[in-house]
Short mmCIF file of C-alpha atoms in Angstrom, two decimals:
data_model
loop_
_atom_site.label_atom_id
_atom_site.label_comp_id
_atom_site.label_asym_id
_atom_site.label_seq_id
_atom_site.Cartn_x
_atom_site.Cartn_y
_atom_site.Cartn_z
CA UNK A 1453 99.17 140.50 88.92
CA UNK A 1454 101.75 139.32 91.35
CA UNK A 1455 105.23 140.89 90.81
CA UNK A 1456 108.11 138.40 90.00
CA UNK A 1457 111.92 138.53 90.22
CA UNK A 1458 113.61 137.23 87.07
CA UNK A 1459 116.98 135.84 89.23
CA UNK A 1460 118.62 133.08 88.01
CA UNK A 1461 118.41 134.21 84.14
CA UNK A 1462 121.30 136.16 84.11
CA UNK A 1463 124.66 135.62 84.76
CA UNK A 1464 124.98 138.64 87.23
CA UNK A 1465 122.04 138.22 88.95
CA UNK A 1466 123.37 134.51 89.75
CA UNK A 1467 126.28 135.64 91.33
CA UNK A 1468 124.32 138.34 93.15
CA UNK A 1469 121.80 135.58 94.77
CA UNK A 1470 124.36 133.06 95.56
CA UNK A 1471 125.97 135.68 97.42
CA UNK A 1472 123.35 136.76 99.19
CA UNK A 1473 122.22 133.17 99.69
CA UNK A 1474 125.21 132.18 101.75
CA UNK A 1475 125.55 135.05 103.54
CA UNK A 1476 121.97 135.00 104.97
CA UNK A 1477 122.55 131.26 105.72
CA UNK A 1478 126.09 132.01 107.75
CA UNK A 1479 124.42 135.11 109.74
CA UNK A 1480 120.90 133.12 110.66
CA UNK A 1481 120.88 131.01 113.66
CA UNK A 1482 120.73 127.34 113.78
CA UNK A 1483 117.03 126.28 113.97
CA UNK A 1484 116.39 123.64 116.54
CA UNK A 1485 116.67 120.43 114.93
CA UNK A 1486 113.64 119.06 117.35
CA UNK A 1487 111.60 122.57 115.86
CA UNK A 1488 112.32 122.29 112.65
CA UNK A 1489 110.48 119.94 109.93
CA UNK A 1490 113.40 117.81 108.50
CA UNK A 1491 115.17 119.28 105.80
CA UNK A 1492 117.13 118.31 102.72
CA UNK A 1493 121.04 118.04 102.84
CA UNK A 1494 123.76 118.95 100.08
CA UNK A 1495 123.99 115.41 99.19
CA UNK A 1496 120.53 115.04 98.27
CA UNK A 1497 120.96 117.79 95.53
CA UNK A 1498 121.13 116.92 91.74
CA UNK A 1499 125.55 116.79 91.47
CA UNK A 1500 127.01 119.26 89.81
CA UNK A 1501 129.16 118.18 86.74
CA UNK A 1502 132.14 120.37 88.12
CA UNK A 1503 131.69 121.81 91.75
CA UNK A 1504 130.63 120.04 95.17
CA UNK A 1505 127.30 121.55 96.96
CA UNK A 1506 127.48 124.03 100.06
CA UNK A 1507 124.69 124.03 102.56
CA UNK A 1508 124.00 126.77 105.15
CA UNK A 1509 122.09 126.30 108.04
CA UNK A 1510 118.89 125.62 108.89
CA UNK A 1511 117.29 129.16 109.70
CA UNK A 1512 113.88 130.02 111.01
CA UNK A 1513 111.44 132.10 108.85
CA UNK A 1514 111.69 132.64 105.44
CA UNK A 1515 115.01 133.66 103.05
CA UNK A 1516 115.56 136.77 102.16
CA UNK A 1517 114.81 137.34 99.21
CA UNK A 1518 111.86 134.30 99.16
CA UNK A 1519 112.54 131.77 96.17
CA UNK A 1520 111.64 133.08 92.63
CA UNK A 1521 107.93 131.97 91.50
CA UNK A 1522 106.77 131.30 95.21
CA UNK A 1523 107.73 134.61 96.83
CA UNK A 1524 104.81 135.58 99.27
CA UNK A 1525 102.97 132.43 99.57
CA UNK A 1526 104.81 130.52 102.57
CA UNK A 1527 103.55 132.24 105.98
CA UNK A 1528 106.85 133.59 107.98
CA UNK A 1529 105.67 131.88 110.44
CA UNK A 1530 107.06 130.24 113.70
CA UNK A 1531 106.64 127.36 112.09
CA UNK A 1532 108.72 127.69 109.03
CA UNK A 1533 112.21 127.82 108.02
CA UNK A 1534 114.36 127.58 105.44
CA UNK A 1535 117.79 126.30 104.34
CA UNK A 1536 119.76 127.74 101.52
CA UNK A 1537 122.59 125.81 98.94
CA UNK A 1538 125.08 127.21 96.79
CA UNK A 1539 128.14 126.20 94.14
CA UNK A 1540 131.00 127.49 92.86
CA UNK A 1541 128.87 128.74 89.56
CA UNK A 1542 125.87 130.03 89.22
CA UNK A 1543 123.97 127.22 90.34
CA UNK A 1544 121.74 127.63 93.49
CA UNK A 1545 118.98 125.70 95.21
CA UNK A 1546 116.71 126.51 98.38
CA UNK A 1547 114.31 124.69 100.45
CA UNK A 1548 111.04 126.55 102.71
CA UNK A 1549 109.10 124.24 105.14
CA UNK A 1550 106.46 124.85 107.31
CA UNK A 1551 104.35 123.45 109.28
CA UNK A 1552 100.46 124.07 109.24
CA UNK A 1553 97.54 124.08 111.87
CA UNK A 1554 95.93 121.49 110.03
CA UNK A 1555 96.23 118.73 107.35
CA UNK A 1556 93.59 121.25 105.53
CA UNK A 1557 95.48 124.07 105.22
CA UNK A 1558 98.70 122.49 104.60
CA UNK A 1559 97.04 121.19 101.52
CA UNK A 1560 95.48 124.37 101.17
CA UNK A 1561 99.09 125.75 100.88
CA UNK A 1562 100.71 123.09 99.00
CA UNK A 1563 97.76 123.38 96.02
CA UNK A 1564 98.61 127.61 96.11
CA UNK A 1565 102.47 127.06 95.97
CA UNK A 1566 102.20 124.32 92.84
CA UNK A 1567 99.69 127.33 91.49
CA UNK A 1568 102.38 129.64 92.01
CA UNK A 1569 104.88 127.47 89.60
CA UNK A 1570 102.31 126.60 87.01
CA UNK A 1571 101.67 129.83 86.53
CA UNK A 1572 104.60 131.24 87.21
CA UNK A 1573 106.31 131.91 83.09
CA UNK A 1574 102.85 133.21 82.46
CA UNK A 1575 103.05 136.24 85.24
CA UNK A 1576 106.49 136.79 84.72
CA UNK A 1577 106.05 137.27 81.05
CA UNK A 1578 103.02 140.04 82.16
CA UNK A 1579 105.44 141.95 84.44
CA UNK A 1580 108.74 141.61 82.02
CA UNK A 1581 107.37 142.45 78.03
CA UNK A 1582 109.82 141.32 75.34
CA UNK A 1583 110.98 138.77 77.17
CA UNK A 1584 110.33 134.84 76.53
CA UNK A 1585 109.58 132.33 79.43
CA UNK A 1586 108.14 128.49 79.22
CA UNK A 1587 107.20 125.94 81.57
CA UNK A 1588 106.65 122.14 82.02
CA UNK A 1589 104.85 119.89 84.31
CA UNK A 1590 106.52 116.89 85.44
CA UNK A 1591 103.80 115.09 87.06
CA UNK A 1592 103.73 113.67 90.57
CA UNK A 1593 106.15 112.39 92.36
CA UNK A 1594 105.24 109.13 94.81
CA UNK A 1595 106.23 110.24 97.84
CA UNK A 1596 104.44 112.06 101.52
CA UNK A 1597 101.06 112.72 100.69
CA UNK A 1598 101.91 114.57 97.62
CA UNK A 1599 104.39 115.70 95.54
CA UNK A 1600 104.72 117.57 92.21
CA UNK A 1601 107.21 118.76 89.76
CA UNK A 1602 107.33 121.70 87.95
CA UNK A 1603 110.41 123.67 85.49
CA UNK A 1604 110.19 127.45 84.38
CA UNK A 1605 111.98 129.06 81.87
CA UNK A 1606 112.79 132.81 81.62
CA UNK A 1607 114.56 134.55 79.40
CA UNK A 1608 114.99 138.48 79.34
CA UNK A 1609 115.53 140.12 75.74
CA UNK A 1610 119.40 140.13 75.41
CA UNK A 1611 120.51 138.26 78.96
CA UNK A 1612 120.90 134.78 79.98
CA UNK A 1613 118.76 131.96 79.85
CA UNK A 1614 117.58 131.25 83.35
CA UNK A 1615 115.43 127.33 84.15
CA UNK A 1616 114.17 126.49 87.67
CA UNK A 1617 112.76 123.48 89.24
CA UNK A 1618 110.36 123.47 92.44
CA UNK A 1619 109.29 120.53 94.13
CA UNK A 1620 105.68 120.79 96.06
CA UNK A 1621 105.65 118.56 98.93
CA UNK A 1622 102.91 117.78 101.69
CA UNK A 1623 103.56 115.33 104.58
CA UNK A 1624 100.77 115.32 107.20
CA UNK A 1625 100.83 119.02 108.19
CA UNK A 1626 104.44 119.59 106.81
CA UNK A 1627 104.80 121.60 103.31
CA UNK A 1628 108.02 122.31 101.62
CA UNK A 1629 108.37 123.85 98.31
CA UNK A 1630 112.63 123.01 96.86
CA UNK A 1631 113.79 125.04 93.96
CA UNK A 1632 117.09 124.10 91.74
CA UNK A 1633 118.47 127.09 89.74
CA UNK A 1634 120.96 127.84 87.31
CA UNK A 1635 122.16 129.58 83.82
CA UNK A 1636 120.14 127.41 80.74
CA UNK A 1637 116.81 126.04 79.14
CA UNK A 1638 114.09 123.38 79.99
CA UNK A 1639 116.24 121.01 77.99
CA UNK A 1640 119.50 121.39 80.66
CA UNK A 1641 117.57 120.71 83.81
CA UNK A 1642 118.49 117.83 85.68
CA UNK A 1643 114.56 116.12 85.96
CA UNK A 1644 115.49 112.58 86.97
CA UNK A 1645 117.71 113.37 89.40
CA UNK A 1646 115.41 116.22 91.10
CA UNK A 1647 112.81 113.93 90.47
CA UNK A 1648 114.91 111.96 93.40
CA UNK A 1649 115.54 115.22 95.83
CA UNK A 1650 112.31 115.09 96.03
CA UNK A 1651 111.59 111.78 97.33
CA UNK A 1652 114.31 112.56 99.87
CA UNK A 1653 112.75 115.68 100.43
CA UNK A 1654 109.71 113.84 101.32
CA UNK A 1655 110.98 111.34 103.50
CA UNK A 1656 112.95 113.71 105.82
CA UNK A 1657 110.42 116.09 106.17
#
């Protein structure tokens, strides 16, 4: 049973990880832009109806704590790094790259991270009773040598509503796994316009 976090479904725990998000991004050092696998930017991001999107820098190894769902799966590696994003609400998004010794295992570890996100409402419901959580595939995305899209839903008994959306990306030996939080349901996420981070995602990586 893998243990899972439920941030992002609760106004207080938004805050919190926001918080915490930019802070680790201001104290972590720039990666080497030569090092690094491309990443994302805060333009790329679904917009926000009423704030602009911060980005910190691009950091070597993994955030602290790792993205919801996923935690545990991307080696902290000298080949990975991350870059974390933040609004004036609760909204939040990360990206994780790596880069693997082989086309293999970088498939290897794209197919265990979109595991990680199907299966993700399922586990967290196991660890948090009461509660309700629900998921949806969004199918493949044409871009790098694959790409999926998933949403999760959780909901603790009495809290806030809490939806993600992850991206799985391979590119040659590159992975990167994006995820797009905030405060609501299935029904609020922005899918079409993720749908295109993704494809950016892709292409820069």
């Amino acid at each position: 049973m893998r243990t899972r976090s439920a941030a992002g479904a609760a106004t207080a725990a938004a805050v919190a990880l926001l918080t915490a998000a930019t802070a680790t991004a201001a104290a972590a050092p720039a990666a080497p832009r030569s090092a690094a696998p491309g990443f994302l930017t805060a333009d790329d991001l679904p917009p926000h109806a009423t704030s602009p999107w911060y980005e910190g820098a691009v950091a070597k190894g993994l955030p602290d704590p790792e993205p919801f769902c996923v935690d545990g799966a991307v080696p902290g590696t000298s080949g990975t790094y991350h870059r974390l994003f933040g609004t004036d609400y609760d909204t939040h998004a990360s990206q994780v790259a790596t880069t693997a010794a082989s086309v293999k295992a970088a498939d290897k570890l794209a197919s265990e991270l979109a595991d990680r996100a199907a299966g993700c409402a399922a586990d967290w419901l196991r660890d948090h009773p009461g509660s309700t959580a629900s998921w949806d595939d969004y199918g493949t995305v044409e871009a790098g040598d694959s790409a999926h899209l998933y949403g999760v839903h959780t909901a603790p008994p009495e809290s806030e509503h809490g939806v993600n959306l992850f991206a799985v990306i391979r590119k040659g030996t590159k992975v990167t796994v994006v995820r797009w939080a905030e405060m609501g349901t299935l029904q609020d996420a922005p899918v079409a316009a993720f749908r295109t981070t993704a494809t950016k995602a892709a292409a820069r990586l």
